[in-house]
Structure formats: C-alpha cells, structure tokens
Coordinates of C-alpha atoms and ligand atoms in Angstrom, one line a residue:
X1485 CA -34.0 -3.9 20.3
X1486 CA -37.7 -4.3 20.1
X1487 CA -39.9 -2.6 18.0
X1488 CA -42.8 -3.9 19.4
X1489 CA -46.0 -2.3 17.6
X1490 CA -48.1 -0.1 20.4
X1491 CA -52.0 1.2 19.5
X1492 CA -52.7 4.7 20.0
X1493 CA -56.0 6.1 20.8
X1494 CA -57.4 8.7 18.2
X1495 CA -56.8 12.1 19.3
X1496 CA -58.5 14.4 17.1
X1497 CA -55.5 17.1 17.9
X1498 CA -52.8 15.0 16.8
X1499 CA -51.6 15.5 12.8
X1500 CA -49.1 16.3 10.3
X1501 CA -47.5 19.5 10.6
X1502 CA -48.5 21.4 7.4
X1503 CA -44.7 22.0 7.4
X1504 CA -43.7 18.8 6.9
X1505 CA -46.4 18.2 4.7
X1506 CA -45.5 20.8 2.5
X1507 CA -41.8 20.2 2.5
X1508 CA -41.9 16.6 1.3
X1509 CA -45.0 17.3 -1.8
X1510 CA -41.9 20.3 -2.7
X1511 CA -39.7 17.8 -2.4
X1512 CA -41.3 14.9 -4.4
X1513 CA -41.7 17.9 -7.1
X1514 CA -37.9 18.6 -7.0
X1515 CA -37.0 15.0 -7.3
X1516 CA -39.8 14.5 -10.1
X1517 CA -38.0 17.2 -12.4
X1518 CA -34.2 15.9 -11.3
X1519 CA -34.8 12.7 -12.1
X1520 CA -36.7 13.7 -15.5
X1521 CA -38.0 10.0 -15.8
X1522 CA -41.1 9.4 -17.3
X1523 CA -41.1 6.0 -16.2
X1524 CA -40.9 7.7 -12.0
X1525 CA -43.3 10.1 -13.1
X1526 CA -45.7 7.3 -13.8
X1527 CA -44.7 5.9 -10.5
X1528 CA -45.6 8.9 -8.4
X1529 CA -49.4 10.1 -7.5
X1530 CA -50.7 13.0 -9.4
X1531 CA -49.6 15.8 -7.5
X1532 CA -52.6 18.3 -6.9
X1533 CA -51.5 21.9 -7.0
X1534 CA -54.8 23.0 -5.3
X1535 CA -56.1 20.3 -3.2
X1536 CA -59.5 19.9 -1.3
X1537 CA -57.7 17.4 1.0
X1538 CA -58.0 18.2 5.0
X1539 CA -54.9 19.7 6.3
X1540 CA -53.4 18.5 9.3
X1541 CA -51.9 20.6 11.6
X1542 CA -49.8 18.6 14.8
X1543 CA -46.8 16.5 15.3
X1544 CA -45.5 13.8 12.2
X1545 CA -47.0 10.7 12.0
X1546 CA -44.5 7.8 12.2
X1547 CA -44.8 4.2 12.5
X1548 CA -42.9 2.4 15.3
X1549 CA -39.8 1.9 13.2
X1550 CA -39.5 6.0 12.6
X1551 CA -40.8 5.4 9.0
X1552 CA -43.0 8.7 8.0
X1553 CA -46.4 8.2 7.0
X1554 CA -47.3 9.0 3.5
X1555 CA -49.5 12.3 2.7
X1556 CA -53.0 11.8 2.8
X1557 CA -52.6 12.9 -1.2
X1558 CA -50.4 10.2 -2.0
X1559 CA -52.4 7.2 0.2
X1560 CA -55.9 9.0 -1.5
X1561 CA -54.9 9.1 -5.0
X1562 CA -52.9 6.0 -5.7
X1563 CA -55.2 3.0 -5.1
X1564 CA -55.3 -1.0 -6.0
X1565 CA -59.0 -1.4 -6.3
X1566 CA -60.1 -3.1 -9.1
X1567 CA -64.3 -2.7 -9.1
X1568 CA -63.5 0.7 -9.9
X1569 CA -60.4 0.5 -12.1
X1570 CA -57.3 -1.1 -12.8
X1571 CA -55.7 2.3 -13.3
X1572 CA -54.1 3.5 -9.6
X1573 CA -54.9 7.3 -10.5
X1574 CA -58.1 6.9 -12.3
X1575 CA -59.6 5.3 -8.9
X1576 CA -60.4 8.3 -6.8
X1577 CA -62.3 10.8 -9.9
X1578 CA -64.3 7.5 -10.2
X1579 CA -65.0 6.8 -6.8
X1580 CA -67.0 10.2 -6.4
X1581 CA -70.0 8.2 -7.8
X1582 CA -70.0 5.8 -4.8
X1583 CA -72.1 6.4 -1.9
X1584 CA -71.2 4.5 1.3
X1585 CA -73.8 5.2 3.5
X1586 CA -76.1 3.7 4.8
X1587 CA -74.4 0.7 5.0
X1588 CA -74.7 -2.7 7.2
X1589 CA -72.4 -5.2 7.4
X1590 CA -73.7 -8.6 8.3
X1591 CA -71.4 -11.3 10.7
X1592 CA -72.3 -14.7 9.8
X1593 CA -71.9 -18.4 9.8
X1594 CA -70.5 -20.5 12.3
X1595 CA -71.1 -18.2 15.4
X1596 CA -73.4 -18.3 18.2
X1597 CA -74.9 -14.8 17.5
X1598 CA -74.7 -13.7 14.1
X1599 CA -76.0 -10.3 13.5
X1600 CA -76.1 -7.6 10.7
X1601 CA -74.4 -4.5 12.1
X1602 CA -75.3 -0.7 10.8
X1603 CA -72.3 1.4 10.2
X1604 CA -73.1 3.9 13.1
X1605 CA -73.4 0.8 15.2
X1606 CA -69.7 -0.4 14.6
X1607 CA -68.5 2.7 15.5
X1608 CA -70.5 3.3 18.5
X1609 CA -69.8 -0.5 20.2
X1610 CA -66.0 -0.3 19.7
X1611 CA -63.5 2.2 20.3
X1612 CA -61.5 3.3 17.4
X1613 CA -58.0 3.6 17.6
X1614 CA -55.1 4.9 15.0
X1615 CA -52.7 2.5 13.7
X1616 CA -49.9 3.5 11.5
X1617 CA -48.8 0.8 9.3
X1618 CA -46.8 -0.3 6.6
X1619 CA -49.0 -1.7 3.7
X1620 CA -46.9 -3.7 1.1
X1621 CA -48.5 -4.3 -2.2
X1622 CA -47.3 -7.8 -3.9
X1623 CA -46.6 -5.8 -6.3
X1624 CA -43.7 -4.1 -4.9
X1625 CA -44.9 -0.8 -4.4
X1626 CA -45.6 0.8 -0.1
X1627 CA -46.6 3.3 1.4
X1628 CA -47.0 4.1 5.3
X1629 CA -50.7 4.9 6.4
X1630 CA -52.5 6.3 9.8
X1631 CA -55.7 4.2 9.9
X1632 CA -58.6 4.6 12.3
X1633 CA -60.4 1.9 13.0
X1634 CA -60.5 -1.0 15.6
X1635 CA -59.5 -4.7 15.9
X1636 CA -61.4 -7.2 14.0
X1637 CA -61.2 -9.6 17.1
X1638 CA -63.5 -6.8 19.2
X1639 CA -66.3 -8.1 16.4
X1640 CA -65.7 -11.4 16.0
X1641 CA -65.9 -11.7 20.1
X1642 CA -68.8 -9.9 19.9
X1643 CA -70.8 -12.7 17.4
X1644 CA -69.2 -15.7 19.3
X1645 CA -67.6 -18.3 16.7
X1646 CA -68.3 -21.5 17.7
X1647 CA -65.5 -24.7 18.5
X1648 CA -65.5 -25.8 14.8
X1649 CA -64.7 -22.3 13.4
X1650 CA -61.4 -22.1 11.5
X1651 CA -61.3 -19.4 9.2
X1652 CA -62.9 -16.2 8.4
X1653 CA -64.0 -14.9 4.9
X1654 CA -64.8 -11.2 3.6
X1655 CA -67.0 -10.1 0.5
X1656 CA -67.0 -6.3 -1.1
X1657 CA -70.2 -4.7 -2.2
X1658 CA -71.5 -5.7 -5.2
X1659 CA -72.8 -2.6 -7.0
X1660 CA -72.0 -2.8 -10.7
X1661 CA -74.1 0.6 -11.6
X1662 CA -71.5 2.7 -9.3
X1663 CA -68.6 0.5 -9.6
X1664 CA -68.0 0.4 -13.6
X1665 CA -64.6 -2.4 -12.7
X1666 CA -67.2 -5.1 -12.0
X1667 CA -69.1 -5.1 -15.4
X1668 CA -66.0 -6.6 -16.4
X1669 CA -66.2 -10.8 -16.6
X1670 CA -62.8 -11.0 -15.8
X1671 CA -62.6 -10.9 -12.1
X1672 CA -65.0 -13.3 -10.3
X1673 CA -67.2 -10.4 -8.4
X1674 CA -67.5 -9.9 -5.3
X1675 CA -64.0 -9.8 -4.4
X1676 CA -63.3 -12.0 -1.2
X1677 CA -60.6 -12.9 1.1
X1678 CA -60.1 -15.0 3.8
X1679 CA -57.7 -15.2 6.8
X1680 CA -57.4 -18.1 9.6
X1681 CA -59.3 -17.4 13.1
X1682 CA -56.1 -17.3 14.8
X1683 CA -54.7 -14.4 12.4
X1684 CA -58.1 -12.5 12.2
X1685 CA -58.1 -12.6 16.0
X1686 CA -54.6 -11.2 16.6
X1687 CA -54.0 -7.9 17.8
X1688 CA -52.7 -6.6 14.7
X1689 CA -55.5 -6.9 12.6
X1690 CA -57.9 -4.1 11.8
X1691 CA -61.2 -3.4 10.4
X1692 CA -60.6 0.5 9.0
X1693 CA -63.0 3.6 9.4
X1694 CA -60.8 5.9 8.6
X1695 CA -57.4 7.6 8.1
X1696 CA -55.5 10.6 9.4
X1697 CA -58.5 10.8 11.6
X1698 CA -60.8 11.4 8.7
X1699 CA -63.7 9.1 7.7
X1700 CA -62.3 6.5 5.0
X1701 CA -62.6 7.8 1.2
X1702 CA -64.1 5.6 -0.9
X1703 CA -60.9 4.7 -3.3
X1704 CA -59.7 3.4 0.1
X1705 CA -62.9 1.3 0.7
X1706 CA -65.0 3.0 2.2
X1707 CA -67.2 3.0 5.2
X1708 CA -65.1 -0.2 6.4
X1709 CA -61.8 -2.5 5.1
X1710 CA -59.5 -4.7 6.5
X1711 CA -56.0 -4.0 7.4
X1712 CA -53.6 -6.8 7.8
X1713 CA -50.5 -5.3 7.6
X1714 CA -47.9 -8.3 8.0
X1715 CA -50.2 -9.9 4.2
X1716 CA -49.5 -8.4 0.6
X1717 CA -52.0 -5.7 0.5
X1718 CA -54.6 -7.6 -1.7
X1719 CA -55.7 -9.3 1.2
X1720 CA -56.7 -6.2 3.1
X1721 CA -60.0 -6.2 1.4
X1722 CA -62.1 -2.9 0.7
X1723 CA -65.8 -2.0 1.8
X1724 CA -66.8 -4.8 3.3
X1725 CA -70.5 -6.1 3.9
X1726 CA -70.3 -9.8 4.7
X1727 CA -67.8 -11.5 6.8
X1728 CA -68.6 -15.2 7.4
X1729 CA -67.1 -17.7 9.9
X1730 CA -66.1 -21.0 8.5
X1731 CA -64.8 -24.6 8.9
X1732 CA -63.0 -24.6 5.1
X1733 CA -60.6 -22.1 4.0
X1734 CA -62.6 -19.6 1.9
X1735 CA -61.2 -18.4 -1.6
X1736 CA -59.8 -15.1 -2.2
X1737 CA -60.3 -13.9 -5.6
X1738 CA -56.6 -13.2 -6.9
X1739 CA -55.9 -17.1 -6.1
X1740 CA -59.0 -18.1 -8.3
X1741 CA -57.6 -16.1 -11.1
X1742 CA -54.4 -17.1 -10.2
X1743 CA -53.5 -20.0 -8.2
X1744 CA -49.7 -19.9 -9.0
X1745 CA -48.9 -16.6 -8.5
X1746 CA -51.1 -15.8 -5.5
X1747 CA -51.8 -18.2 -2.3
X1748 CA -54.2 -17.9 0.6
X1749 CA -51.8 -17.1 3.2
X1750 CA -50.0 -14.1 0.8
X1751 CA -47.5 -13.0 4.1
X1752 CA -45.1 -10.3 3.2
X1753 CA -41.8 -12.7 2.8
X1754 CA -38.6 -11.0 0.4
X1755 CA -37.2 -14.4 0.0
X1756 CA -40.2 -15.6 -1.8
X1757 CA -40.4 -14.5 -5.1
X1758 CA -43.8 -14.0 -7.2
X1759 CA -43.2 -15.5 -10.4
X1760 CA -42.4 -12.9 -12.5
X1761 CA -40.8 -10.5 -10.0
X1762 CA -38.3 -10.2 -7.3
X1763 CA -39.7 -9.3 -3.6
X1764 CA -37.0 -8.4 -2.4
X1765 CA -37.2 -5.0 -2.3
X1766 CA -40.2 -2.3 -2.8
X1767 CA -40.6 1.0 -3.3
X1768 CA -42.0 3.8 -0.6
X1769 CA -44.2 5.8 -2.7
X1770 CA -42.8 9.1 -2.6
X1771 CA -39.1 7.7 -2.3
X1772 CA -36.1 7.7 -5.0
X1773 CA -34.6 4.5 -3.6
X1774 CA -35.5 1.3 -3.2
X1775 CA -35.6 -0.3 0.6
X1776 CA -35.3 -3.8 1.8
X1777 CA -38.5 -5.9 2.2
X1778 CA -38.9 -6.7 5.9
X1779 CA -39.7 -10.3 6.5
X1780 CA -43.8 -10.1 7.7
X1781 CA -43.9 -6.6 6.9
X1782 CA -41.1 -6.1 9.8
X1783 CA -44.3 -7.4 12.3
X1784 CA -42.8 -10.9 13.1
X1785 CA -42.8 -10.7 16.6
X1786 CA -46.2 -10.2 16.9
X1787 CA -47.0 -12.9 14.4
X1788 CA -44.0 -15.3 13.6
X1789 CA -46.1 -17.6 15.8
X1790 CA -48.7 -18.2 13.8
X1791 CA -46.6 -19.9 11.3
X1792 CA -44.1 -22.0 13.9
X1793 CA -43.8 -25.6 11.5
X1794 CA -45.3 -23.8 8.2
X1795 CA -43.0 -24.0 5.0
X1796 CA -43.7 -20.5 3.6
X1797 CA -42.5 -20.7 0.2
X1798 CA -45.6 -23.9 -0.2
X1799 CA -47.5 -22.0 1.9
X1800 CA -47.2 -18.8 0.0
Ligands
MTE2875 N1 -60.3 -4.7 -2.1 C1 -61.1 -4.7 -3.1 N2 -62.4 -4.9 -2.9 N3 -60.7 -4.5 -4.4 C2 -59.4 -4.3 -4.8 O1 -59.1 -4.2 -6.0 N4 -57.1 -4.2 -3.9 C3 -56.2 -4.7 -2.9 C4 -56.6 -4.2 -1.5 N5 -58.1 -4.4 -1.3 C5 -58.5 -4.3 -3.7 C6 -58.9 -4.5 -2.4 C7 -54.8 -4.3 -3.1 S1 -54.0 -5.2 -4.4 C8 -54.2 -3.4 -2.4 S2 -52.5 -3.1 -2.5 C9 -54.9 -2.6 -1.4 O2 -56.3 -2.8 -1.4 C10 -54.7 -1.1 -1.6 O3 -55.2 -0.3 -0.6 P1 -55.2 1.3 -0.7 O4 -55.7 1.7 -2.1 O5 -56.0 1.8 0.4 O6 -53.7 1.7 -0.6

C-alpha cells in the first residue's frame, strides 16, 4: 500500500469541525482526571477553558496515514523554543512581546542571485500550500500539525545556487531585548541548522507561514520556519532571517553543545537510540498510549534515497 504524501492547496473553507474539536479537548479532560497522574498532567498542554484561539469550522484534518492533527491549542501552547524559554508552556505568554513584522529574510552565499526577500514578498512570489505533518521531537514527544507555507526549493530556485553548492544553513533572529532565552550564555545564539542541497530541495521540505490556515504565532516561529518533517524537530528551525548556501556543512547549534548526542543529519530513526533514551516509541500529545516510531518519520519513500550507502547510526 502506498501512502505516498500529496500537497494540498490552502482553501480557506476547509477546517476542524468545532465538533471534533470539542470532543477530543473533553476528552483529553476525561482522561486527565482518570489517569489522576501528575506526571501526564505535566505532559499535556494547559488546557484553556476560555480560549481566544480561531475556531475552525469544516471537515478534520488528517495526515495521509489517517492520523488527526492536533488542536491548534495543543500545537500553540506546547513549544521547543529555547530563545524564549526552556519551559514548553511558559513559551507562548512570553512570546506576546515579540513582533514579527516587518521582517526580511536575506538568501545568500553561493548562488547566482542572492537577494534579501520582505515577508509580503515571500508570500506573494510563491503559492502557499497546507501540509499536514507529523513533527517528532528527539525528545520523544509528537504531535500532528496543518502548516501553510511553501517548498523551500521554490526559493532556493529562485536565488540560483551555483555548481559547488552543497549544503544550506539557517540563522533565527537575534533579538535578546524580546527574546529573554538568549541572554543566557549557554546556547551559542543565533540558533542555526543546516540541511544538504539535495534534502532542502526535496519536495517535502517546507518554509512555514502559517498553520490551520492562520498566520504562524510566534511560539511557533513566526513570520517564517522550516519544516522537515522526516528530521527530529530541532532541525526545523524557527523565524528565520538568513539562509546561506554553502560548500562545508554548516553547524547546527544542539551539535555544538552536544556533539554526541546530536548529529547533523538528526533523521527520525527508532533503532537509533539517543544516549540517554530509547526512540523507539513517542508520545502523540494528547494520547494515553505510546505509538511506534516510524522509520523517517513514516516519509521514507519520498526520501530513503537520499541516504542509499549512508550508515545511519554514524551518521546520526
Ligand atoms: N528553532 C529555534 N530557533 N529555537 C528552538 O528552540 N526548537 C526546535 C525547533 N525549532 C527550536 C527551534 C525543536 S527542539 C522543536 S521540537 C521544534 O522547533 C518545535 O516546534 P513547535 O514548537 O512549532 O512544535
């Protein structure tokens, strides 16, 4: 059976049932007071009683292997993004003191016509589309998310790289006045990551805008992040304004800090432990049970390739 991923165009009609919606937050309740755990209760997003959030009103959103998406409440208020916080929940209250806009990003380095794009421009040149992925954290947490946004190989096309590129690297903002995380000298700021040109060109990988057809919240990196969904989620990095085109393989700041727990190529693999914990398994925010860990994320057959000859647990 193939379960080949297909794009969607955006279609501003199509969202979550408030139905559904409703039933699972009542359900995620019922199961919070079952289970009585304080250690699942730490596990699950703060559940808001009276929400601002949009509500969505059309069919279920469900990735191509029937998987439901999470609630925009649980993808907005349970975030890895360390300039703000290291605290999942404390991200989005803290993120309310970040402006996004404007905002240019700027395509650089070895291409034949590098150029700083405005926001507005990005969205206006390509055609966004919605993705619904799975996004596996290394650290064994996952949740399913709509994104909007559009394929990073539309940009890079655009700029040119030249016959000696190789790989692609990413830097966040730097703003340590609204992003308190980075006053810390722990973490060498700006984050970074990298990919290989052949994986930032393939089909799979996006540059975000937005998600559940909304523009991106900040705690999810806003204006504009990456989305590789067949990598650990550290290397889908958040509000972007530089990407540069290389020859040597960039850094990626949790393999600075970390060299033996975290590598450059970080693809979603259950039979390659991280040091200190099984991957194996994850669990689906929202979810009482764990599920198996899908070799690439379950996206294989639209990137095995990549990797024909590669030992992945050296190459991890
Ligand atoms: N990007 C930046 N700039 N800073 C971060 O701390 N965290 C990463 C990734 N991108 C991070 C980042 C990690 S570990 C994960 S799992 C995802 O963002 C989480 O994305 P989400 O909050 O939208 O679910």
């Amino acid at each position: 059976m193939s379960h080949r991923f297909k794009s969607t165009p955006v279609r501003s009609s199509e969202i979550t049932p408030k139905e559904t919606y409703l039933a699972r937050r009542d359900f995620i309740k019922a199961a919070g007071v079952i289970a009585g755990s304080a250690a699942l209760a730490a596990c699950l997003p703060a559940q808001a009683e009276e929400t601002t959030a949009p509500q969505f009103d059309g069919p279920a959103k469900v990735d191509e292997l029937g998987n439901m998406a999470n609630t925009y409440e649980e993808i907005t208020n349970y975030n890895n993004y360390y300039e703000f916080s290291t605290n999942k929940e404390a991200v989005a209250p803290l993120a309310k003191n970040f402006n996004p806009s404007p905002w240019t990003v700027e395509v650089t380095g070895m291409v034949a016509k590098p150029k700083t794009f405005g926001f507005e421009d990005l969205l206006s040149l390509f055609p966004q589309e919605e993705r619904i992925y799975r996004l596996r954290c290394v650290e064994a947490w996952s949740m399913v998310i709509p994104w909007n946004g559009f394929p990073l190989a539309s940009l890079l096309k655009a700029v040119e790289p030249t016959k000696e590129a190789k790989y692609v690297r990413f830097e966040t903002v730097y703003r340590p006045e609204e992003m308190k995380g980075q006053s810390s000298a722990f973490y060498p700021w700006p984050y970074q990551e990298g990919l290989r040109l052949d994986e930032a060109m393939n089909d799979l990988t996006l540059l975000a805008t937005g998600l559940y057809g909304e523009t991106m919240p900040v705690q999810n990196g806003a204006p504009i992040r990456l989305v590789v969904p067949w990598k650990y989620g550290f290397k889908s990095i958040k509000s972007i304004v530089k990407i540069e085109v290389m020859e040597d393989m960039p850094e990626n700041l949790w393999r600075t800090i970390a060299p033996n727990e975290y590598g450059f190529y970080a693809n979603v693999n259950p039979n390659v432990d991280h040091p200190r914990w099984s991957q194996a398994s994850e669990r689906r925010i929202g979810e009482l049970s764990r599920r198996e860990t899908l070799m690439f994320n379950g996206y294989g057959e639209q990137v095995a390739d990549l990797y024909a000859g590669m030992d992945l647990s050296e190459n991890y």
